[in-house]
Coordinates of C-alpha atoms and ligand atoms in Angstrom, one line a residue:
X5 CA 82.6 -52.0 -91.2
X6 CA 84.9 -52.2 -88.2
X7 CA 84.5 -53.6 -84.8
X8 CA 85.0 -50.6 -82.5
X9 CA 81.7 -49.4 -80.9
X10 CA 80.2 -48.0 -77.8
X11 CA 78.7 -50.3 -75.2
X12 CA 77.5 -49.5 -71.8
X13 CA 79.1 -46.0 -72.1
X14 CA 82.5 -47.1 -73.1
X15 CA 84.3 -47.8 -76.4
X16 CA 84.9 -51.4 -77.1
X17 CA 87.2 -53.3 -79.5
X18 CA 85.1 -56.3 -80.3
X19 CA 84.1 -57.6 -76.8
X20 CA 86.9 -55.9 -74.9
X21 CA 86.5 -52.6 -73.0
X22 CA 89.3 -50.3 -74.1
X23 CA 89.4 -49.0 -70.5
X24 CA 90.6 -52.5 -69.4
X25 CA 93.4 -52.4 -72.0
X26 CA 94.4 -48.9 -70.8
X27 CA 94.5 -50.1 -67.2
X28 CA 96.4 -53.3 -67.9
X29 CA 98.8 -52.3 -70.7
X30 CA 99.0 -48.5 -70.3
X31 CA 98.9 -45.8 -72.9
X32 CA 99.7 -44.9 -75.6
X33 CA 98.7 -48.3 -77.1
X34 CA 97.6 -49.5 -80.5
X35 CA 94.7 -51.8 -80.5
X36 CA 93.8 -54.0 -83.5
X37 CA 90.6 -56.0 -84.1
X38 CA 91.1 -59.5 -85.6
X39 CA 87.4 -59.6 -86.8
X40 CA 87.9 -56.4 -88.8
X41 CA 91.1 -57.7 -90.4
X42 CA 89.6 -61.0 -91.2
X43 CA 86.5 -59.4 -92.7
X44 CA 88.4 -57.0 -94.8
X45 CA 90.8 -59.6 -96.1
X46 CA 88.0 -62.0 -97.0
X47 CA 85.9 -59.4 -98.7
X48 CA 88.8 -58.0 -100.7
X49 CA 90.1 -61.5 -101.7
X50 CA 86.7 -62.6 -102.8
X51 CA 86.1 -59.5 -104.9
X52 CA 89.5 -59.9 -106.6
X53 CA 88.9 -63.6 -107.2
X54 CA 85.7 -62.6 -109.0
X55 CA 87.8 -60.3 -111.2
X56 CA 90.0 -63.2 -112.5
X57 CA 89.5 -66.7 -113.9
X58 CA 89.5 -69.3 -111.1
X59 CA 92.7 -69.6 -109.2
X60 CA 94.4 -66.7 -111.0
X61 CA 94.1 -63.9 -108.4
X62 CA 96.7 -63.7 -105.7
X63 CA 96.6 -61.3 -102.8
X64 CA 99.9 -60.3 -101.2
X65 CA 99.3 -58.2 -98.1
X66 CA 101.6 -55.1 -98.2
X67 CA 103.1 -55.6 -94.7
X68 CA 104.7 -52.2 -94.4
X69 CA 101.2 -50.9 -93.6
X70 CA 101.3 -53.0 -90.4
X71 CA 103.9 -55.5 -89.6
X72 CA 102.7 -56.5 -86.1
X73 CA 103.3 -60.3 -85.7
X74 CA 99.7 -60.9 -84.5
X75 CA 98.3 -59.1 -87.6
X76 CA 100.7 -61.0 -89.9
X77 CA 99.8 -64.3 -88.4
X78 CA 96.1 -63.5 -88.7
X79 CA 96.5 -62.8 -92.4
X80 CA 98.9 -65.7 -93.0
X81 CA 96.3 -68.1 -91.5
X82 CA 93.7 -66.8 -93.9
X83 CA 95.9 -67.7 -96.9
X84 CA 97.2 -64.3 -97.8
X85 CA 100.6 -63.9 -99.3
X86 CA 103.0 -61.0 -98.3
X87 CA 104.4 -58.1 -100.3
X88 CA 107.7 -57.1 -98.7
X89 CA 110.1 -54.2 -99.2
X90 CA 113.2 -55.2 -97.2
X91 CA 115.1 -58.2 -95.9
X92 CA 113.7 -57.5 -92.5
X93 CA 110.1 -57.8 -93.9
X94 CA 110.9 -61.0 -95.7
X95 CA 112.4 -62.4 -92.4
X96 CA 109.3 -61.3 -90.5
X97 CA 106.9 -62.7 -93.1
X98 CA 108.6 -66.1 -92.9
X99 CA 108.5 -66.0 -89.1
X100 CA 104.8 -65.2 -89.2
X101 CA 104.1 -68.2 -91.3
X102 CA 103.8 -66.9 -94.8
X103 CA 105.2 -69.6 -97.1
X104 CA 108.2 -68.4 -99.1
X105 CA 106.4 -69.2 -102.3
X106 CA 103.7 -66.6 -101.4
X107 CA 106.2 -63.7 -100.8
X108 CA 106.9 -60.9 -103.3
X109 CA 109.9 -58.6 -102.8
X110 CA 109.2 -55.0 -104.0
X111 CA 111.2 -51.9 -103.4
X112 CA 113.2 -49.2 -105.1
X113 CA 116.7 -50.1 -103.9
X114 CA 117.4 -53.7 -103.0
X115 CA 120.9 -54.5 -101.9
X116 CA 123.0 -57.5 -102.9
X117 CA 122.7 -59.1 -99.5
X118 CA 118.9 -58.6 -99.5
X119 CA 118.6 -60.2 -102.9
X120 CA 120.7 -63.1 -101.9
X121 CA 118.6 -63.7 -98.9
X122 CA 115.4 -63.5 -101.0
X123 CA 116.7 -66.0 -103.6
X124 CA 118.0 -68.4 -100.9
X125 CA 114.6 -68.3 -99.1
X126 CA 112.9 -69.3 -102.4
X127 CA 110.4 -66.4 -102.6
X128 CA 107.8 -66.3 -105.3
X129 CA 108.8 -63.2 -107.2
X130 CA 111.2 -60.2 -107.2
X131 CA 109.7 -57.0 -108.6
X132 CA 112.7 -55.4 -110.4
X133 CA 112.8 -51.6 -110.6
X134 CA 116.1 -50.8 -112.4
X135 CA 118.4 -52.3 -115.0
X136 CA 121.2 -52.5 -112.4
X137 CA 118.9 -54.5 -110.2
X138 CA 118.2 -56.9 -113.0
X139 CA 121.9 -57.6 -113.5
X140 CA 122.5 -57.8 -109.8
X141 CA 119.7 -60.3 -109.2
X142 CA 120.9 -62.5 -112.1
X143 CA 124.5 -62.5 -110.8
X144 CA 123.4 -63.3 -107.2
X145 CA 121.0 -66.0 -108.2
X146 CA 123.2 -67.7 -110.7
X147 CA 126.0 -67.7 -108.1
X148 CA 123.6 -69.7 -105.9
X149 CA 122.9 -72.0 -108.9
X150 CA 119.3 -70.6 -109.1
X151 CA 117.1 -68.8 -111.5
X152 CA 114.8 -66.3 -109.7
X153 CA 111.3 -65.6 -111.1
X154 CA 110.8 -61.9 -111.4
X155 CA 108.7 -59.2 -113.0
X156 CA 109.5 -55.6 -114.0
X157 CA 107.9 -52.9 -112.1
X158 CA 106.8 -50.4 -114.7
X159 CA 106.2 -46.7 -114.1
X160 CA 103.0 -46.1 -116.0
X161 CA 103.4 -42.3 -115.7
X162 CA 100.0 -42.1 -114.0
X163 CA 100.3 -41.0 -110.4
X164 CA 97.5 -40.9 -107.9
X165 CA 97.0 -40.8 -104.2
X166 CA 95.9 -38.8 -101.2
X167 CA 99.2 -36.8 -100.8
X168 CA 102.3 -36.0 -102.9
X169 CA 104.4 -38.1 -100.6
X170 CA 102.4 -41.3 -101.4
X171 CA 102.1 -40.9 -105.1
X172 CA 104.4 -43.4 -106.8
X173 CA 103.2 -43.9 -110.4
X174 CA 104.2 -40.6 -112.0
X175 CA 107.3 -40.5 -114.2
X176 CA 108.5 -37.8 -111.8
X177 CA 108.6 -40.4 -109.0
X178 CA 111.5 -42.7 -108.3
X179 CA 109.7 -46.0 -108.8
X180 CA 110.0 -48.5 -111.6
X181 CA 111.4 -48.7 -115.1
X182 CA 109.9 -46.5 -117.8
X183 CA 107.4 -47.8 -120.2
X184 CA 109.7 -47.3 -123.2
X185 CA 112.5 -49.4 -121.6
X186 CA 110.6 -52.5 -120.7
X187 CA 111.0 -54.2 -124.1
X188 CA 114.7 -53.7 -124.2
X189 CA 115.1 -54.9 -120.6
X190 CA 113.0 -58.0 -121.3
X191 CA 115.3 -58.8 -124.3
X192 CA 118.4 -58.4 -122.1
X193 CA 116.9 -60.5 -119.3
X194 CA 116.4 -63.4 -121.8
X195 CA 120.2 -63.7 -122.0
X196 CA 120.8 -63.6 -118.2
X197 CA 121.3 -66.9 -116.5
X198 CA 119.9 -66.0 -113.0
X199 CA 116.4 -64.6 -113.8
X200 CA 113.2 -65.8 -115.4
X201 CA 111.0 -62.8 -116.4
X202 CA 107.4 -63.7 -115.7
X203 CA 105.6 -60.4 -116.3
X204 CA 104.9 -56.9 -115.1
X205 CA 104.0 -55.1 -111.9
X206 CA 102.9 -51.6 -111.0
X207 CA 101.8 -49.6 -108.0
X208 CA 100.6 -46.1 -108.6
X209 CA 100.1 -44.7 -105.2
X210 CA 98.2 -44.9 -101.9
X211 CA 94.9 -43.7 -100.5
X212 CA 93.3 -43.6 -103.9
X213 CA 89.5 -43.5 -103.6
X214 CA 88.4 -43.6 -107.3
X215 CA 89.0 -46.2 -110.0
X216 CA 89.8 -43.9 -112.9
X217 CA 93.5 -43.6 -112.2
X218 CA 93.9 -47.3 -111.7
X219 CA 92.0 -48.0 -114.9
X220 CA 94.2 -45.6 -117.0
X221 CA 97.3 -47.3 -115.7
X222 CA 96.0 -50.9 -116.0
X223 CA 94.8 -50.2 -119.6
X224 CA 98.3 -49.1 -120.5
X225 CA 99.7 -52.3 -118.9
X226 CA 97.3 -54.4 -120.9
X227 CA 98.6 -52.9 -124.1
X228 CA 102.1 -53.5 -123.0
X229 CA 101.4 -57.1 -122.3
X230 CA 100.3 -57.5 -125.9
X231 CA 103.3 -55.6 -127.3
X232 CA 105.8 -57.7 -125.3
X233 CA 104.2 -61.0 -126.3
X234 CA 104.3 -59.7 -129.9
X235 CA 108.1 -59.4 -129.4
X236 CA 108.2 -63.0 -128.2
X237 CA 108.4 -62.4 -124.5
X238 CA 106.7 -64.4 -121.8
X239 CA 104.2 -62.4 -119.8
X240 CA 102.3 -64.7 -117.4
X241 CA 101.8 -62.4 -114.5
X242 CA 100.4 -58.9 -114.0
X243 CA 100.9 -57.5 -110.4
X244 CA 98.4 -54.6 -110.1
X245 CA 99.8 -53.2 -106.8
X246 CA 97.8 -51.8 -103.9
X247 CA 96.7 -48.3 -103.2
X248 CA 92.9 -48.5 -102.8
X249 CA 92.0 -45.9 -100.1
X250 CA 89.8 -45.8 -97.1
X251 CA 87.8 -42.9 -95.7
X252 CA 89.3 -41.5 -92.5
X253 CA 86.2 -39.6 -91.6
X254 CA 84.0 -42.5 -90.5
X255 CA 80.5 -42.1 -89.3
X256 CA 79.7 -43.9 -86.1
X257 CA 76.8 -45.8 -87.7
X258 CA 78.5 -48.1 -90.0
X259 CA 75.9 -50.8 -90.5
X260 CA 76.3 -52.5 -93.8
X261 CA 79.2 -50.4 -95.0
X262 CA 82.1 -52.6 -96.0
X263 CA 85.5 -51.0 -95.4
X264 CA 83.5 -48.0 -94.3
X265 CA 83.2 -47.0 -97.9
X266 CA 80.3 -45.5 -99.6
X267 CA 78.8 -48.5 -101.3
X268 CA 80.8 -50.4 -103.7
X269 CA 84.3 -49.0 -104.2
X270 CA 85.8 -52.5 -103.9
X271 CA 83.2 -53.9 -106.2
X272 CA 83.7 -51.1 -108.7
X273 CA 87.5 -51.7 -108.6
X274 CA 87.1 -55.5 -109.1
X275 CA 84.7 -55.0 -112.0
X276 CA 87.1 -52.5 -113.6
X277 CA 90.0 -55.0 -113.2
X278 CA 87.9 -57.7 -114.8
X279 CA 87.0 -55.5 -117.7
X280 CA 90.5 -54.3 -118.4
X281 CA 92.3 -57.6 -117.9
X282 CA 89.7 -59.9 -119.5
X283 CA 91.2 -62.2 -122.1
X284 CA 94.8 -61.3 -121.2
X285 CA 95.3 -64.8 -119.8
X286 CA 97.6 -63.7 -116.9
X287 CA 97.9 -64.4 -113.2
X288 CA 96.8 -61.3 -111.4
X289 CA 98.6 -60.1 -108.3
X290 CA 97.2 -57.6 -105.7
X291 CA 99.1 -55.8 -103.0
X292 CA 96.6 -54.2 -100.6
X293 CA 97.9 -52.7 -97.4
X294 CA 95.9 -49.8 -95.9
X295 CA 92.6 -51.3 -97.1
X296 CA 93.1 -54.4 -95.0
X297 CA 94.3 -53.0 -91.8
X298 CA 93.6 -49.2 -91.8
X299 CA 90.3 -49.1 -89.9
X300 CA 91.1 -52.3 -88.0
X301 CA 93.3 -50.4 -85.6
X302 CA 93.2 -47.4 -83.2
X303 CA 95.7 -45.6 -81.2
X304 CA 94.5 -45.0 -77.6
X305 CA 96.1 -42.2 -75.7
X306 CA 95.5 -40.5 -72.4
X307 CA 95.0 -36.8 -71.8
X308 CA 97.9 -35.4 -69.8
X309 CA 97.1 -31.7 -69.5
X310 CA 95.0 -28.9 -70.7
X311 CA 96.8 -25.7 -71.8
X312 CA 94.3 -22.9 -72.2
X313 CA 95.4 -19.9 -74.2
X314 CA 93.6 -16.7 -75.0
X315 CA 92.7 -17.9 -78.5
X316 CA 92.8 -21.6 -78.3
X317 CA 92.7 -24.7 -76.0
X318 CA 95.6 -27.2 -76.2
X319 CA 94.9 -30.8 -75.3
X320 CA 98.2 -32.4 -74.4
X321 CA 98.0 -36.2 -74.8
X322 CA 100.6 -38.9 -74.0
X323 CA 100.9 -40.1 -77.7
X324 CA 103.1 -38.1 -80.0
X325 CA 104.2 -37.9 -83.6
X326 CA 106.8 -40.6 -83.0
X327 CA 103.9 -43.0 -82.3
X328 CA 101.6 -41.8 -85.1
X329 CA 103.4 -39.6 -87.7
X330 CA 100.7 -39.4 -90.3
X331 CA 99.2 -36.1 -89.3
X332 CA 102.6 -34.5 -89.1
X333 CA 104.0 -36.1 -92.2
X334 CA 101.0 -36.2 -94.6
X335 CA 98.6 -33.7 -93.0
X336 CA 96.4 -36.7 -92.4
X337 CA 93.1 -36.6 -90.6
X338 CA 92.1 -39.1 -87.9
X339 CA 88.7 -39.1 -86.2
X340 CA 89.0 -38.8 -82.4
X341 CA 86.5 -40.7 -80.3
X342 CA 86.5 -40.3 -76.5
X343 CA 86.7 -43.7 -74.9
X344 CA 84.0 -42.7 -72.4
X345 CA 80.9 -42.4 -74.6
X346 CA 79.9 -38.7 -74.8
X347 CA 76.7 -38.0 -72.9
X348 CA 74.0 -35.8 -74.4
X349 CA 74.4 -32.2 -73.1
X350 CA 78.2 -32.4 -72.6
X351 CA 79.7 -29.1 -73.6
X352 CA 81.9 -29.1 -76.7
X353 CA 85.3 -27.5 -77.0
X354 CA 87.5 -26.8 -80.0
X355 CA 90.9 -28.4 -79.2
X356 CA 94.4 -28.4 -80.7
X357 CA 95.4 -32.0 -79.8
X358 CA 99.2 -32.1 -79.4
X359 CA 101.8 -34.6 -78.1
X360 CA 104.7 -34.0 -75.7
X361 CA 107.4 -33.8 -78.4
X362 CA 109.6 -30.7 -78.6
X363 CA 108.5 -29.4 -82.0
X364 CA 105.4 -27.7 -83.2
X365 CA 104.9 -30.4 -85.9
X366 CA 103.8 -32.7 -83.1
X367 CA 100.2 -31.7 -83.6
X368 CA 97.5 -34.2 -84.3
X369 CA 94.8 -31.7 -85.2
X370 CA 93.8 -28.1 -84.7
X371 CA 90.5 -26.7 -83.7
X372 CA 88.8 -30.1 -83.4
X373 CA 85.4 -29.9 -81.7
X374 CA 85.2 -32.6 -79.1
X375 CA 83.1 -33.2 -76.0
X376 CA 84.9 -31.4 -73.1
X377 CA 87.8 -33.5 -71.8
X378 CA 89.9 -33.5 -68.7
X379 CA 93.3 -34.9 -67.6
X380 CA 93.3 -38.7 -67.4
X381 CA 90.5 -39.1 -69.9
X382 CA 91.1 -41.6 -72.7
X383 CA 90.7 -40.8 -76.4
X384 CA 91.1 -43.0 -79.5
X385 CA 92.6 -41.9 -82.8
X386 CA 90.5 -44.0 -85.2
X387 CA 91.7 -45.6 -88.4
X388 CA 95.2 -45.9 -87.2
X389 CA 95.9 -49.5 -88.2
X390 CA 97.8 -48.7 -91.3
X391 CA 101.1 -46.7 -91.3
X392 CA 100.7 -46.1 -87.6
X393 CA 102.9 -48.4 -85.4
X394 CA 104.8 -49.4 -88.5
X395 CA 106.1 -45.9 -88.9
X396 CA 106.8 -45.3 -85.2
X397 CA 110.1 -44.3 -83.8
X398 CA 111.9 -43.5 -80.6
X399 CA 112.3 -39.8 -81.4
X400 CA 112.8 -37.8 -78.1
X401 CA 114.0 -41.1 -76.5
X402 CA 110.4 -42.2 -76.2
X403 CA 109.6 -45.9 -75.9
X404 CA 108.2 -47.7 -78.9
X405 CA 104.5 -48.0 -78.4
X406 CA 102.8 -51.2 -77.2
X407 CA 100.5 -53.1 -79.6
X408 CA 97.5 -55.3 -78.7
X409 CA 95.5 -57.7 -80.8
X410 CA 91.9 -58.3 -79.8
X411 CA 89.9 -61.4 -80.7
X412 CA 86.4 -61.6 -79.4
X413 CA 86.5 -61.2 -75.6
X414 CA 90.3 -61.9 -75.6
X415 CA 93.2 -59.7 -76.2
X416 CA 97.0 -60.3 -76.3
X417 CA 99.9 -57.9 -76.1
X418 CA 101.5 -58.7 -79.4
X419 CA 104.2 -56.1 -78.9
X420 CA 105.1 -55.2 -75.4
X421 CA 106.0 -51.5 -74.8
X422 CA 109.7 -51.1 -75.2
X423 CA 111.6 -50.9 -71.9
X424 CA 114.2 -48.2 -71.0
X425 CA 116.8 -51.0 -70.8
X426 CA 116.0 -51.9 -74.4
X427 CA 115.9 -48.3 -75.6
X428 CA 119.1 -47.2 -73.9
X429 CA 121.0 -50.6 -73.9
X430 CA 121.7 -50.6 -77.7
X431 CA 123.9 -47.6 -77.7
X432 CA 127.7 -48.0 -77.3
X433 CA 130.1 -45.3 -76.1
X434 CA 133.2 -44.8 -78.2
X435 CA 136.3 -46.4 -76.6
X436 CA 138.0 -43.0 -76.1
X437 CA 135.1 -41.8 -74.0
X438 CA 134.2 -45.0 -72.2
Ligands
LIG6 C1 103.1 -49.5 -100.1 C2 102.9 -50.4 -101.2 C3 101.7 -51.1 -101.3 C4 100.5 -50.9 -100.4 O1 99.9 -49.7 -100.6 P1 98.5 -49.4 -99.8 O2 98.2 -48.0 -100.2 O3 98.8 -49.6 -98.4 O4 97.5 -50.4 -100.3 C5 101.6 -52.1 -102.3 N1 102.6 -52.3 -103.2 C6 103.8 -51.6 -103.1 C7 104.9 -51.9 -104.0 C8 104.0 -50.7 -102.1 O5 105.1 -50.0 -102.0

């Protein structure tokens, strides 16, 4: 369940009226709920702990889903580790209080300077995706007089996910080393001075709402673990990635529904993991992103104008695709809840909800039936906590959106809206035009 609900005719985040945030911080604004993040993390971590022998399950929050400092600090304080994909993310994870020995570095293309930074910081594990990266990591680490613990990210040739752009586990995708190559690379790594191979990793996609694809991929990995050990290699860790999905069409009555799922997807996943990895004697890693933060955040926006046409009604809002790109990029669906609770008998209108950006792709939804709205009304795009603000940009010279973290009756602006000085001040004119 999440903690956004109507009270006294207005939508609240926990005990804070969203109208107050709109007045004090302005719109568009992302609002995150601490209680929701905490609840989701605890439920997920407990379920994964039940899937492994005591002390052998490790959760690394995939911070690309939401890298807001308040969100990160909340998760670090709960004991989560961090799954990072760039030097910037490693730096931010450290700044947020994640200990280096709970940071994993994933990603398709890690540069020499990024690897050097990661090794120097003393992170837990590098997930190696190519043979070149194996060599580079060893060279970088040994030059620093270190041996970095690492795993191979394997491409299990089983892709899954809510959209082609977020499928990662198919052999057609750019991720990981192929199954057939792992044994040879393991053998090579044994002769390299700067790495210590600890096991395997995989991540097959995102927004996956069944357990069959995971199971097929994990079962292949379990066989591979046995094969590699048979060849004398050390396989102590199995990092199972993230990717468990969430429903975006959320009913307003969520009583008792963890993660807003129909009953039991997390439990079914944990039971499957236990079944498939039982007896393997490995440390299990998990890298959830969307599942932890997805429905812990909303994007609140204000209606600017109505634009009636003969065949449709456009609702122009002050948020745009640069603030929330998921509908434009992944054809994603977000529920829209008016901040003022709809009263019985309010007429309904089918709207195309669009932002101010100068391209037709800047459309959040078409033909969405909503209670009639007017300029200045506030609406919330629900389930915007994952891949929302973290994918925002300044396209059209729009300011990076503000972000707010709510806790009980308190809220804090954890990322102030960018200023025009900040936006424009980073550019430099070439000397010949200065
Ligand atoms: C993006 C990503 C994740 C998180 O995926 P979710 O679908 O948000 O759970 C985990 N691991 C890796 C390697 C990723 O790239």
